[in-house]
Amino acid sequence: MPSVVRDIFENYVKDRFDLEDCIAVNNGTSAIIAPLWSMDLGPQDEVITTPFTFIATSNAILIAGAKPVFVDIDPETLLIDPGKIEEKITPNTKAIIPVHLYGRVCDMERINEIARKHDLVVIEDTAQAFGAECHCGKYAGMTADCGTFSFYKTKNISTFEGGMICIPKGSKLDARKVRAVCDQGQVGRYNHEYLGFNFRLAEPLCLMAYEQMKLHMKGIKAELGLRGPEQGHYPNVVYDQPIYKKRGITGNCPIAESVSRSIREGTYVE
């Protein structure tokens, strides 16, 4: 299938949501890694996120060379608590990754305000919330510097595997560089300006995503939030995972720990 199919899909998303760029990628984890890689992070750099989510979010931070710093969740929404973010910001903080879980949307107005105050990049992990809307009227994943999406088979839009990166207009990120990172760092054929990887989404899967967005947005939105804590997501905070303990990665998020424990023990009540 010709590569123009990927171009058609990316341009459709870019135009429909009025973005700087849309990049189709092979999965939701790659979607987070690429913008982080484009920031040239080092081991002293910190990225704030939630411990109450799938481990891919913080794994992406580690793979990009930085350190995850965990902020506790709001007990009602189970999303990152904006009121606790600023106390975790240090001179080494470079970005915030709020995670929109279960089709619920983080308080992006407050998070973006904090990011502007401290000159931080905001990357929205929107793997579980494509089509959800913020209180500000914008779509989740399209309110900050970058939104990352998953098309895995359990998501409300699915190509079985896949994802995309959405970069809104006015982003602090270099959209051209993010795109290059997804294509072995190429800017023009065989001209490799950056370190990168092959994160491209196969053309047949681009076509699947394109047709779903064009024809089935009502159905996509109807599936938001079908999987949540009642289905066992998530029984452990990420810093309690064996590999994180082995690497000395820790956190202090008692609310997230308590919610995870109740999910693990089958006692969670909304």
mmCIF file of C-alpha atoms in Angstrom:
data_model
loop_
_atom_site.group_PDB
_atom_site.id
_atom_site.type_symbol
_atom_site.label_atom_id
_atom_site.label_comp_id
_atom_site.label_asym_id
_atom_site.label_seq_id
_atom_site.Cartn_x
_atom_site.Cartn_y
_atom_site.Cartn_z
ATOM 1 C CA MET A 1 0.000 0.000 0.000
ATOM 2 C CA PRO A 2 1.487 3.390 -0.962
ATOM 3 C CA SER A 3 2.821 5.745 1.698
ATOM 4 C CA VAL A 4 0.389 8.399 0.490
ATOM 5 C CA VAL A 5 -2.244 6.596 2.596
ATOM 6 C CA ARG A 6 -0.369 7.648 5.739
ATOM 7 C CA ASP A 7 -0.188 11.203 4.405
ATOM 8 C CA ILE A 8 -3.946 11.239 3.781
ATOM 9 C CA PHE A 9 -4.675 10.090 7.324
ATOM 10 C CA GLU A 10 -2.239 12.501 8.965
ATOM 11 C CA ASN A 11 -3.480 15.453 6.918
ATOM 12 C CA TYR A 12 -7.089 14.556 7.698
ATOM 13 C CA VAL A 13 -6.418 14.634 11.454
ATOM 14 C CA LYS A 14 -4.323 17.786 11.162
ATOM 15 C CA ASP A 15 -7.049 19.623 9.272
ATOM 16 C CA ARG A 16 -9.993 18.288 11.260
ATOM 17 C CA PHE A 17 -8.505 19.315 14.610
ATOM 18 C CA ASP A 18 -6.575 22.387 13.365
ATOM 19 C CA LEU A 19 -3.150 21.086 14.405
ATOM 20 C CA GLU A 20 0.435 21.980 13.587
ATOM 21 C CA ASP A 21 1.064 18.328 12.755
ATOM 22 C CA CYS A 22 -0.192 14.781 13.202
ATOM 23 C CA ILE A 23 2.231 11.850 13.078
ATOM 24 C CA ALA A 24 0.921 8.279 12.817
ATOM 25 C CA VAL A 25 3.050 5.902 14.892
ATOM 26 C CA ASN A 26 3.219 2.188 15.632
ATOM 27 C CA ASN A 27 1.874 2.338 19.202
ATOM 28 C CA GLY A 28 0.982 4.619 22.069
ATOM 29 C CA THR A 29 4.298 4.133 23.854
ATOM 30 C CA SER A 30 6.253 5.277 20.807
ATOM 31 C CA ALA A 31 3.942 8.281 20.700
ATOM 32 C CA ILE A 32 5.221 9.349 24.134
ATOM 33 C CA ILE A 33 8.867 8.460 23.539
ATOM 34 C CA ALA A 34 9.232 10.528 20.340
ATOM 35 C CA PRO A 35 8.360 13.985 21.742
ATOM 36 C CA LEU A 36 10.431 13.281 24.845
ATOM 37 C CA TRP A 37 13.406 12.251 22.692
ATOM 38 C CA SER A 38 13.020 15.463 20.713
ATOM 39 C CA MET A 39 13.666 17.401 23.932
ATOM 40 C CA ASP A 40 17.208 15.963 24.313
ATOM 41 C CA LEU A 41 16.638 15.081 27.959
ATOM 42 C CA GLY A 42 19.459 13.941 30.231
ATOM 43 C CA PRO A 43 19.634 11.832 33.404
ATOM 44 C CA GLN A 44 19.359 14.915 35.617
ATOM 45 C CA ASP A 45 16.139 16.044 33.918
ATOM 46 C CA GLU A 46 12.770 15.303 35.521
ATOM 47 C CA VAL A 47 9.326 14.717 34.045
ATOM 48 C CA ILE A 48 6.274 14.880 36.293
ATOM 49 C CA THR A 49 3.506 12.316 35.850
ATOM 50 C CA THR A 50 1.060 10.102 37.745
ATOM 51 C CA PRO A 51 1.924 6.701 39.254
ATOM 52 C CA PHE A 52 -1.663 5.512 38.761
ATOM 53 C CA THR A 53 -1.617 4.424 35.137
ATOM 54 C CA PHE A 54 -0.136 1.799 32.846
ATOM 55 C CA ILE A 55 3.649 1.632 33.162
ATOM 56 C CA ALA A 56 4.225 2.697 29.527
ATOM 57 C CA THR A 57 4.001 6.380 30.465
ATOM 58 C CA SER A 58 6.868 6.350 32.949
ATOM 59 C CA ASN A 59 8.791 3.777 30.899
ATOM 60 C CA ALA A 60 8.798 6.285 28.029
ATOM 61 C CA ILE A 61 10.330 8.896 30.342
ATOM 62 C CA LEU A 62 13.084 6.467 31.329
ATOM 63 C CA ILE A 63 13.722 5.373 27.743
ATOM 64 C CA ALA A 64 14.032 9.044 26.750
ATOM 65 C CA GLY A 65 16.800 9.373 29.346
ATOM 66 C CA ALA A 66 15.010 11.342 32.056
ATOM 67 C CA LYS A 67 13.675 10.655 35.548
ATOM 68 C CA PRO A 68 9.959 10.238 36.332
ATOM 69 C CA VAL A 69 8.688 12.209 39.311
ATOM 70 C CA PHE A 70 5.318 11.046 40.610
ATOM 71 C CA VAL A 71 2.465 13.270 41.775
ATOM 72 C CA ASP A 72 -0.501 11.842 43.669
ATOM 73 C CA ILE A 73 -4.015 11.628 42.269
ATOM 74 C CA ASP A 74 -7.308 13.268 43.081
ATOM 75 C CA PRO A 75 -9.405 10.712 45.038
ATOM 76 C CA GLU A 76 -12.558 11.567 43.092
ATOM 77 C CA THR A 77 -11.300 11.638 39.494
ATOM 78 C CA LEU A 78 -8.293 9.281 39.992
ATOM 79 C CA LEU A 79 -6.356 11.656 37.715
ATOM 80 C CA ILE A 80 -3.200 13.612 38.575
ATOM 81 C CA ASP A 81 -3.976 16.260 41.203
ATOM 82 C CA PRO A 82 -3.003 19.696 39.794
ATOM 83 C CA GLY A 83 -2.870 21.079 43.325
ATOM 84 C CA LYS A 84 0.096 18.843 44.104
ATOM 85 C CA ILE A 85 2.171 19.442 40.980
ATOM 86 C CA GLU A 86 4.005 22.629 41.911
ATOM 87 C CA GLU A 87 5.495 21.154 45.093
ATOM 88 C CA LYS A 88 7.278 18.571 42.903
ATOM 89 C CA ILE A 89 8.743 21.094 40.453
ATOM 90 C CA THR A 90 12.505 21.632 40.732
ATOM 91 C CA PRO A 91 15.089 23.418 38.551
ATOM 92 C CA ASN A 92 15.492 20.058 36.768
ATOM 93 C CA THR A 93 11.825 19.697 35.806
ATOM 94 C CA LYS A 94 11.334 19.853 32.042
ATOM 95 C CA ALA A 95 7.844 18.514 31.385
ATOM 96 C CA ILE A 96 4.531 17.315 32.778
ATOM 97 C CA ILE A 97 2.701 14.272 31.407
ATOM 98 C CA PRO A 98 -0.897 14.223 32.655
ATOM 99 C CA VAL A 99 -2.715 10.976 31.816
ATOM 100 C CA HIS A 100 -6.377 11.043 30.800
ATOM 101 C CA LEU A 101 -7.669 7.757 32.247
ATOM 102 C CA TYR A 102 -10.920 5.899 31.569
ATOM 103 C CA GLY A 103 -12.139 8.587 29.169
ATOM 104 C CA ARG A 104 -11.825 11.176 31.967
ATOM 105 C CA VAL A 105 -9.927 14.362 31.212
ATOM 106 C CA CYS A 106 -7.388 15.982 33.522
ATOM 107 C CA ASP A 107 -7.815 19.604 34.587
ATOM 108 C CA MET A 108 -5.806 20.921 31.659
ATOM 109 C CA GLU A 109 -6.545 24.578 32.322
ATOM 110 C CA ARG A 110 -4.789 24.383 35.694
ATOM 111 C CA ILE A 111 -1.996 22.145 34.418
ATOM 112 C CA ASN A 112 -1.293 24.416 31.444
ATOM 113 C CA GLU A 113 -1.291 27.437 33.742
ATOM 114 C CA ILE A 114 1.328 25.782 35.972
ATOM 115 C CA ALA A 115 3.388 24.841 32.909
ATOM 116 C CA ARG A 116 3.327 28.408 31.572
ATOM 117 C CA LYS A 117 4.393 29.750 34.963
ATOM 118 C CA HIS A 118 7.417 27.417 35.095
ATOM 119 C CA ASP A 119 8.143 27.218 31.345
ATOM 120 C CA LEU A 120 7.452 23.479 31.104
ATOM 121 C CA VAL A 121 6.356 21.319 28.198
ATOM 122 C CA VAL A 122 3.037 19.493 28.626
ATOM 123 C CA ILE A 123 2.550 16.160 26.844
ATOM 124 C CA GLU A 124 -0.951 14.735 27.260
ATOM 125 C CA ASP A 125 -1.123 10.931 27.433
ATOM 126 C CA THR A 126 -4.495 10.449 25.780
ATOM 127 C CA ALA A 127 -4.299 6.706 25.127
ATOM 128 C CA GLN A 128 -7.646 6.134 26.857
ATOM 129 C CA ALA A 129 -9.477 9.294 25.896
ATOM 130 C CA PHE A 130 -9.571 9.939 22.144
ATOM 131 C CA GLY A 131 -12.656 12.045 21.474
ATOM 132 C CA ALA A 132 -13.160 13.155 25.081
ATOM 133 C CA GLU A 133 -13.629 16.884 25.587
ATOM 134 C CA CYS A 134 -12.099 19.197 28.179
ATOM 135 C CA HIS A 135 -14.099 21.742 30.139
ATOM 136 C CA CYS A 136 -12.484 24.385 27.918
ATOM 137 C CA GLY A 137 -14.251 22.876 24.889
ATOM 138 C CA LYS A 138 -11.146 21.429 23.248
ATOM 139 C CA TYR A 139 -10.474 17.753 22.689
ATOM 140 C CA ALA A 140 -8.241 15.894 25.120
ATOM 141 C CA GLY A 141 -4.743 15.603 23.708
ATOM 142 C CA MET A 142 -5.058 18.845 21.803
ATOM 143 C CA THR A 143 -4.908 21.450 24.562
ATOM 144 C CA ALA A 144 -1.179 21.618 25.359
ATOM 145 C CA ASP A 145 2.151 21.114 23.569
ATOM 146 C CA CYS A 146 1.514 17.571 22.425
ATOM 147 C CA GLY A 147 -1.061 14.807 22.690
ATOM 148 C CA THR A 148 -0.275 11.109 22.399
ATOM 149 C CA PHE A 149 -2.812 8.455 21.437
ATOM 150 C CA SER A 150 -3.036 4.670 21.296
ATOM 151 C CA PHE A 151 -4.949 2.589 18.763
ATOM 152 C CA TYR A 152 -4.450 -0.666 20.664
ATOM 153 C CA LYS A 153 -7.253 -3.239 20.480
ATOM 154 C CA THR A 154 -8.670 -2.286 23.900
ATOM 155 C CA LYS A 155 -9.022 1.401 23.033
ATOM 156 C CA ASN A 156 -12.162 3.151 21.819
ATOM 157 C CA ILE A 157 -10.488 3.661 18.433
ATOM 158 C CA SER A 158 -8.476 0.629 17.357
ATOM 159 C CA THR A 159 -6.231 -0.561 14.554
ATOM 160 C CA PHE A 160 -5.187 -3.500 16.827
ATOM 161 C CA GLU A 161 -1.802 -1.778 17.231
ATOM 162 C CA GLY A 162 -0.920 1.810 16.481
ATOM 163 C CA GLY A 163 -1.113 5.361 17.704
ATOM 164 C CA MET A 164 -0.545 8.992 16.796
ATOM 165 C CA ILE A 165 1.088 12.174 17.994
ATOM 166 C CA CYS A 166 -0.892 15.408 17.741
ATOM 167 C CA ILE A 167 1.029 18.669 17.972
ATOM 168 C CA PRO A 168 -1.221 21.734 18.357
ATOM 169 C CA LYS A 169 -0.360 25.105 16.867
ATOM 170 C CA GLY A 170 1.789 27.171 19.210
ATOM 171 C CA SER A 171 3.456 24.119 20.781
ATOM 172 C CA LYS A 172 6.814 24.533 22.525
ATOM 173 C CA LEU A 173 7.958 21.363 20.755
ATOM 174 C CA ASP A 174 9.668 21.322 17.373
ATOM 175 C CA ALA A 175 7.120 19.435 15.267
ATOM 176 C CA ARG A 176 9.644 18.890 12.475
ATOM 177 C CA LYS A 177 12.070 17.279 14.901
ATOM 178 C CA VAL A 178 9.397 15.052 16.460
ATOM 179 C CA ARG A 179 8.454 13.824 12.993
ATOM 180 C CA ALA A 180 12.105 13.174 12.155
ATOM 181 C CA VAL A 181 12.599 11.170 15.358
ATOM 182 C CA CYS A 182 9.775 8.864 14.212
ATOM 183 C CA ASP A 183 11.620 8.191 10.944
ATOM 184 C CA GLN A 184 15.167 7.329 12.039
ATOM 185 C CA GLY A 185 15.964 11.017 12.543
ATOM 186 C CA GLN A 186 15.641 11.773 8.837
ATOM 187 C CA VAL A 187 15.009 15.241 7.461
ATOM 188 C CA GLY A 188 14.926 14.465 3.783
ATOM 189 C CA ARG A 189 15.902 11.085 2.397
ATOM 190 C CA TYR A 190 19.162 9.696 3.857
ATOM 191 C CA ASN A 191 19.792 12.964 5.703
ATOM 192 C CA HIS A 192 19.771 11.979 9.385
ATOM 193 C CA GLU A 193 19.918 15.079 11.583
ATOM 194 C CA TYR A 194 18.799 13.384 14.816
ATOM 195 C CA LEU A 195 18.866 10.059 16.583
ATOM 196 C CA GLY A 196 15.584 8.357 15.892
ATOM 197 C CA PHE A 197 13.761 5.115 15.408
ATOM 198 C CA ASN A 198 11.242 3.564 13.046
ATOM 199 C CA PHE A 199 8.006 4.523 14.782
ATOM 200 C CA ARG A 200 5.938 4.714 11.584
ATOM 201 C CA LEU A 201 2.423 3.245 11.464
ATOM 202 C CA ALA A 202 1.833 0.795 8.595
ATOM 203 C CA GLU A 203 -0.360 2.175 5.828
ATOM 204 C CA PRO A 204 -3.205 -0.399 6.136
ATOM 205 C CA LEU A 205 -3.571 0.553 9.800
ATOM 206 C CA CYS A 206 -3.603 4.254 8.874
ATOM 207 C CA LEU A 207 -6.513 3.456 6.568
ATOM 208 C CA MET A 208 -8.373 1.714 9.401
ATOM 209 C CA ALA A 209 -7.950 4.709 11.693
ATOM 210 C CA TYR A 210 -8.919 7.127 8.917
ATOM 211 C CA GLU A 211 -12.172 5.312 8.162
ATOM 212 C CA GLN A 212 -13.122 5.086 11.842
ATOM 213 C CA MET A 213 -12.564 8.804 12.417
ATOM 214 C CA LYS A 214 -14.419 9.740 9.251
ATOM 215 C CA LEU A 215 -17.407 7.490 9.704
ATOM 216 C CA HIS A 216 -17.720 6.379 13.311
ATOM 217 C CA MET A 217 -16.867 9.255 15.676
ATOM 218 C CA LYS A 218 -20.223 8.844 17.427
ATOM 219 C CA GLY A 219 -19.386 5.205 18.158
ATOM 220 C CA ILE A 220 -15.843 6.078 19.200
ATOM 221 C CA LYS A 221 -17.143 8.572 21.750
ATOM 222 C CA ALA A 222 -19.758 6.090 22.970
ATOM 223 C CA GLU A 223 -16.986 3.693 24.013
ATOM 224 C CA LEU A 224 -15.183 6.204 26.226
ATOM 225 C CA GLY A 225 -14.862 4.934 29.787
ATOM 226 C CA LEU A 226 -15.969 1.350 29.207
ATOM 227 C CA ARG A 227 -12.861 0.107 31.034
ATOM 228 C CA GLY A 228 -11.994 1.487 34.444
ATOM 229 C CA PRO A 229 -11.094 0.595 38.026
ATOM 230 C CA GLU A 230 -13.990 -1.867 38.218
ATOM 231 C CA GLN A 231 -12.224 -3.901 35.522
ATOM 232 C CA GLY A 232 -8.996 -4.000 37.540
ATOM 233 C CA HIS A 233 -7.143 -0.955 36.217
ATOM 234 C CA TYR A 234 -4.730 -0.473 38.063
ATOM 235 C CA PRO A 235 -3.832 -2.832 40.931
ATOM 236 C CA ASN A 236 -0.385 -1.334 41.627
ATOM 237 C CA VAL A 237 1.196 2.078 41.374
ATOM 238 C CA VAL A 238 3.999 1.947 38.853
ATOM 239 C CA TYR A 239 6.798 2.588 41.353
ATOM 240 C CA ASP A 240 5.812 -0.634 43.150
ATOM 241 C CA GLN A 241 6.673 -2.687 40.069
ATOM 242 C CA PRO A 242 9.704 -4.989 40.554
ATOM 243 C CA ILE A 243 11.842 -3.346 37.869
ATOM 244 C CA TYR A 244 11.319 0.109 39.382
ATOM 245 C CA LYS A 245 12.212 -1.132 42.855
ATOM 246 C CA LYS A 246 15.323 -2.734 41.388
ATOM 247 C CA ARG A 247 16.297 0.586 39.807
ATOM 248 C CA GLY A 248 15.585 2.573 42.976
ATOM 249 C CA ILE A 249 12.685 4.502 41.435
ATOM 250 C CA THR A 250 10.340 5.550 44.222
ATOM 251 C CA GLY A 251 7.316 7.692 44.944
ATOM 252 C CA ASN A 252 5.160 8.910 47.793
ATOM 253 C CA CYS A 253 1.565 8.964 46.597
ATOM 254 C CA PRO A 254 -0.653 7.603 49.394
ATOM 255 C CA ILE A 255 -3.967 8.198 47.636
ATOM 256 C CA ALA A 256 -2.851 6.354 44.503
ATOM 257 C CA GLU A 257 -1.458 3.549 46.662
ATOM 258 C CA SER A 258 -4.745 3.257 48.566
ATOM 259 C CA VAL A 259 -6.859 3.181 45.402
ATOM 260 C CA SER A 260 -4.573 0.590 43.803
ATOM 261 C CA ARG A 261 -4.761 -1.553 46.921
ATOM 262 C CA SER A 262 -8.563 -1.497 46.880
ATOM 263 C CA ILE A 263 -8.574 -2.488 43.203
ATOM 264 C CA ARG A 264 -6.123 -5.299 43.896
ATOM 265 C CA GLU A 265 -8.202 -6.574 46.802
ATOM 266 C CA GLY A 266 -11.499 -6.222 44.952
ATOM 267 C CA THR A 267 -12.931 -3.681 47.410
ATOM 268 C CA TYR A 268 -12.887 -0.590 45.182
ATOM 269 C CA VAL A 269 -16.157 1.381 45.178
ATOM 270 C CA GLU A 270 -16.678 4.389 42.887
#
